[in-house]
PDB file of C-alpha atoms in Angstrom:
ATOM      1  CA  UNK A 564     -32.664  17.016  12.825  1.00  0.00           C
ATOM      2  CA  UNK A 565     -29.735  19.074  14.074  1.00  0.00           C
ATOM      3  CA  UNK A 566     -28.067  15.876  15.829  1.00  0.00           C
ATOM      4  CA  UNK A 567     -28.338  14.043  12.632  1.00  0.00           C
ATOM      5  CA  UNK A 568     -26.446  16.813  10.719  1.00  0.00           C
ATOM      6  CA  UNK A 569     -23.891  16.958  13.730  1.00  0.00           C
ATOM      7  CA  UNK A 570     -23.255  13.125  13.301  1.00  0.00           C
ATOM      8  CA  UNK A 571     -23.050  13.163   9.627  1.00  0.00           C
ATOM      9  CA  UNK A 572     -20.411  15.718   9.732  1.00  0.00           C
ATOM     10  CA  UNK A 573     -18.380  14.006  12.568  1.00  0.00           C
ATOM     11  CA  UNK A 574     -18.593  10.967  10.246  1.00  0.00           C
ATOM     12  CA  UNK A 575     -17.154  12.675   7.191  1.00  0.00           C
ATOM     13  CA  UNK A 576     -14.227  14.129   9.241  1.00  0.00           C
ATOM     14  CA  UNK A 577     -13.509  10.701  10.466  1.00  0.00           C
ATOM     15  CA  UNK A 578     -13.440   9.271   6.898  1.00  0.00           C
ATOM     16  CA  UNK A 579     -11.171  11.856   5.789  1.00  0.00           C
ATOM     17  CA  UNK A 580      -8.732  11.487   8.556  1.00  0.00           C
ATOM     18  CA  UNK A 581      -8.562   7.704   7.664  1.00  0.00           C
ATOM     19  CA  UNK A 582      -8.114   8.344   4.030  1.00  0.00           C
ATOM     20  CA  UNK A 583      -5.197  10.785   4.648  1.00  0.00           C
ATOM     21  CA  UNK A 584      -3.723   8.463   7.196  1.00  0.00           C
ATOM     22  CA  UNK A 585      -3.674  10.691  10.150  1.00  0.00           C
ATOM     23  CA  UNK A 586      -2.594   9.007  13.172  1.00  0.00           C
ATOM     24  CA  UNK A 587       0.194   6.953  11.759  1.00  0.00           C
ATOM     25  CA  UNK A 588      -2.376   4.428  10.368  1.00  0.00           C
ATOM     26  CA  UNK A 589      -1.762   2.368   7.151  1.00  0.00           C
ATOM     27  CA  UNK A 590      -4.706   0.718   5.520  1.00  0.00           C
ATOM     28  CA  UNK A 591      -6.773   1.456   8.734  1.00  0.00           C
ATOM     29  CA  UNK A 592      -4.417  -0.341  11.204  1.00  0.00           C
ATOM     30  CA  UNK A 593      -1.229   1.227  12.603  1.00  0.00           C
ATOM     31  CA  UNK A 594       1.840  -0.288  11.015  1.00  0.00           C
ATOM     32  CA  UNK A 595      -0.237  -2.801   8.672  1.00  0.00           C
ATOM     33  CA  UNK A 596      -1.708  -2.784   5.277  1.00  0.00           C
ATOM     34  CA  UNK A 597      -3.533  -5.177   2.997  1.00  0.00           C
ATOM     35  CA  UNK A 598      -2.794  -5.153  -0.738  1.00  0.00           C
ATOM     36  CA  UNK A 599      -4.776  -7.444  -3.320  1.00  0.00           C
ATOM     37  CA  UNK A 600      -3.318  -7.968  -6.681  1.00  0.00           C
ATOM     38  CA  UNK A 601      -5.725  -8.226  -9.480  1.00  0.00           C
ATOM     39  CA  UNK A 602      -4.849  -8.271 -13.333  1.00  0.00           C
ATOM     40  CA  UNK A 603      -2.996  -5.297 -14.081  1.00  0.00           C
ATOM     41  CA  UNK A 604      -3.586  -3.398 -10.766  1.00  0.00           C
ATOM     42  CA  UNK A 605      -3.140  -3.198  -6.948  1.00  0.00           C
ATOM     43  CA  UNK A 606      -5.894  -2.397  -4.573  1.00  0.00           C
ATOM     44  CA  UNK A 607      -5.356  -0.084  -2.845  1.00  0.00           C
ATOM     45  CA  UNK A 608      -2.392   1.360  -5.014  1.00  0.00           C
ATOM     46  CA  UNK A 609      -1.554   3.711  -2.391  1.00  0.00           C
ATOM     47  CA  UNK A 610      -0.513   3.262   1.281  1.00  0.00           C
ATOM     48  CA  UNK A 611       0.812   5.680   3.791  1.00  0.00           C
ATOM     49  CA  UNK A 612       3.615   5.452   6.242  1.00  0.00           C
ATOM     50  CA  UNK A 613       5.811   7.172   8.824  1.00  0.00           C
ATOM     51  CA  UNK A 614       9.473   7.397   8.770  1.00  0.00           C
ATOM     52  CA  UNK A 615      11.199   4.611  10.665  1.00  0.00           C
ATOM     53  CA  UNK A 616       7.728   2.877  11.579  1.00  0.00           C
ATOM     54  CA  UNK A 617       7.918  -0.910  10.248  1.00  0.00           C
ATOM     55  CA  UNK A 618       4.967  -1.656   8.077  1.00  0.00           C
ATOM     56  CA  UNK A 619       3.716  -5.294   7.747  1.00  0.00           C
ATOM     57  CA  UNK A 620       1.995  -5.711   4.060  1.00  0.00           C
ATOM     58  CA  UNK A 621       0.098  -8.571   3.574  1.00  0.00           C
ATOM     59  CA  UNK A 622      -0.342  -9.314  -0.137  1.00  0.00           C
ATOM     60  CA  UNK A 623      -2.979 -11.359  -1.790  1.00  0.00           C
ATOM     61  CA  UNK A 624      -3.078 -12.359  -5.358  1.00  0.00           C
ATOM     62  CA  UNK A 625      -6.857 -12.599  -6.196  1.00  0.00           C
ATOM     63  CA  UNK A 626      -6.005 -12.792 -10.027  1.00  0.00           C
ATOM     64  CA  UNK A 627      -5.646 -15.306 -12.468  1.00  0.00           C
ATOM     65  CA  UNK A 628      -1.974 -14.939 -13.144  1.00  0.00           C
ATOM     66  CA  UNK A 629       1.254 -14.474 -11.311  1.00  0.00           C
ATOM     67  CA  UNK A 630       2.094 -11.226  -9.732  1.00  0.00           C
ATOM     68  CA  UNK A 631       4.779  -9.773  -7.630  1.00  0.00           C
ATOM     69  CA  UNK A 632       5.224  -6.436  -5.980  1.00  0.00           C
ATOM     70  CA  UNK A 633       8.699  -4.887  -6.171  1.00  0.00           C
ATOM     71  CA  UNK A 634      10.476  -1.643  -5.229  1.00  0.00           C
ATOM     72  CA  UNK A 635      12.778  -0.798  -7.991  1.00  0.00           C
ATOM     73  CA  UNK A 636      14.125   2.163  -6.249  1.00  0.00           C
ATOM     74  CA  UNK A 637      17.862   2.953  -6.375  1.00  0.00           C
ATOM     75  CA  UNK A 638      17.821   5.676  -3.796  1.00  0.00           C
ATOM     76  CA  UNK A 639      17.137   3.300  -0.904  1.00  0.00           C
ATOM     77  CA  UNK A 640      19.313   0.386  -0.972  1.00  0.00           C
ATOM     78  CA  UNK A 641      17.581  -1.169   1.885  1.00  0.00           C
ATOM     79  CA  UNK A 642      14.332  -1.507  -0.202  1.00  0.00           C
ATOM     80  CA  UNK A 643      16.404  -2.905  -3.288  1.00  0.00           C
ATOM     81  CA  UNK A 644      15.292  -6.322  -4.027  1.00  0.00           C
ATOM     82  CA  UNK A 645      12.280  -6.646  -1.742  1.00  0.00           C
ATOM     83  CA  UNK A 646       9.647  -8.317  -3.635  1.00  0.00           C
ATOM     84  CA  UNK A 647       6.937 -11.105  -3.414  1.00  0.00           C
ATOM     85  CA  UNK A 648       6.169 -12.999  -6.263  1.00  0.00           C
ATOM     86  CA  UNK A 649       2.742 -14.788  -5.961  1.00  0.00           C
ATOM     87  CA  UNK A 650       0.806 -17.122  -7.933  1.00  0.00           C
ATOM     88  CA  UNK A 651      -2.967 -17.174  -8.316  1.00  0.00           C
ATOM     89  CA  UNK A 652      -4.893 -17.465  -4.803  1.00  0.00           C
ATOM     90  CA  UNK A 653      -1.410 -17.109  -2.912  1.00  0.00           C
ATOM     91  CA  UNK A 654      -0.808 -14.610  -0.133  1.00  0.00           C
ATOM     92  CA  UNK A 655       2.387 -13.480   1.857  1.00  0.00           C
ATOM     93  CA  UNK A 656       3.765 -10.576   3.673  1.00  0.00           C
ATOM     94  CA  UNK A 657       6.552  -8.255   3.855  1.00  0.00           C
ATOM     95  CA  UNK A 658       7.691  -5.871   6.178  1.00  0.00           C
ATOM     96  CA  UNK A 659       9.095  -2.509   5.281  1.00  0.00           C
ATOM     97  CA  UNK A 660      10.652   0.467   7.011  1.00  0.00           C
ATOM     98  CA  UNK A 661      11.389   3.664   5.188  1.00  0.00           C
ATOM     99  CA  UNK A 662      14.338   5.963   6.718  1.00  0.00           C
ATOM    100  CA  UNK A 663      13.477   9.103   4.618  1.00  0.00           C
ATOM    101  CA  UNK A 664      10.192  10.805   4.039  1.00  0.00           C
ATOM    102  CA  UNK A 665       9.212  10.634   0.259  1.00  0.00           C
ATOM    103  CA  UNK A 666       7.102   8.729  -2.333  1.00  0.00           C
ATOM    104  CA  UNK A 667       8.356   5.164  -3.215  1.00  0.00           C
ATOM    105  CA  UNK A 668       6.981   3.487  -6.336  1.00  0.00           C
ATOM    106  CA  UNK A 669       6.171  -0.182  -6.365  1.00  0.00           C
ATOM    107  CA  UNK A 670       5.445  -2.156  -9.482  1.00  0.00           C
ATOM    108  CA  UNK A 671       4.797  -5.680 -10.718  1.00  0.00           C
ATOM    109  CA  UNK A 672       7.858  -6.683 -12.643  1.00  0.00           C
ATOM    110  CA  UNK A 673       6.390  -9.277 -14.639  1.00  0.00           C
ATOM    111  CA  UNK A 674       6.788  -8.543 -18.407  1.00  0.00           C
ATOM    112  CA  UNK A 675       3.937  -5.804 -19.367  1.00  0.00           C
ATOM    113  CA  UNK A 676       2.104  -5.423 -16.114  1.00  0.00           C
ATOM    114  CA  UNK A 677       3.558  -2.236 -14.832  1.00  0.00           C
ATOM    115  CA  UNK A 678       3.197  -0.713 -18.415  1.00  0.00           C
ATOM    116  CA  UNK A 679      -0.387  -1.826 -18.412  1.00  0.00           C
ATOM    117  CA  UNK A 680      -0.974   0.109 -15.104  1.00  0.00           C
ATOM    118  CA  UNK A 681       0.061  -2.287 -12.137  1.00  0.00           C
ATOM    119  CA  UNK A 682       1.836   0.192 -10.130  1.00  0.00           C
ATOM    120  CA  UNK A 683       1.385   1.995  -6.756  1.00  0.00           C
ATOM    121  CA  UNK A 684       3.233   4.043  -4.056  1.00  0.00           C
ATOM    122  CA  UNK A 685       3.887   4.158  -0.294  1.00  0.00           C
ATOM    123  CA  UNK A 686       3.758   7.786   0.718  1.00  0.00           C
ATOM    124  CA  UNK A 687       6.170   8.042   3.784  1.00  0.00           C
ATOM    125  CA  UNK A 688       5.779  11.463   5.815  1.00  0.00           C
ATOM    126  CA  UNK A 689       8.148  12.424   8.731  1.00  0.00           C
TER     127      UNK A 689
END
């Protein structure tokens, strides 16, 4: 019985470490993330990154209408204008690199989508 409890404890620790992004991973893999676009939501809506480490983000529109992902940030000019506009069933990739730690919001810029909850964030740590 005791070995089973130890294994369960180890499994829980591993799950927590993956969830908080320990080791520079994003979406379970180093330097990569996958985001699905549904009607009025991104899944996942949070990704984690490290300053200066490029992230390749694979986007898939699994919804029924066009969606995009854009960083409206004016505090980081190198992110201004990065977006991917995808029709239903389409996918694409973007590569991002953040020069400063912080939280960077992304949204779907199509009318009414962000207001309906289609938002997310990249949490960048040193």
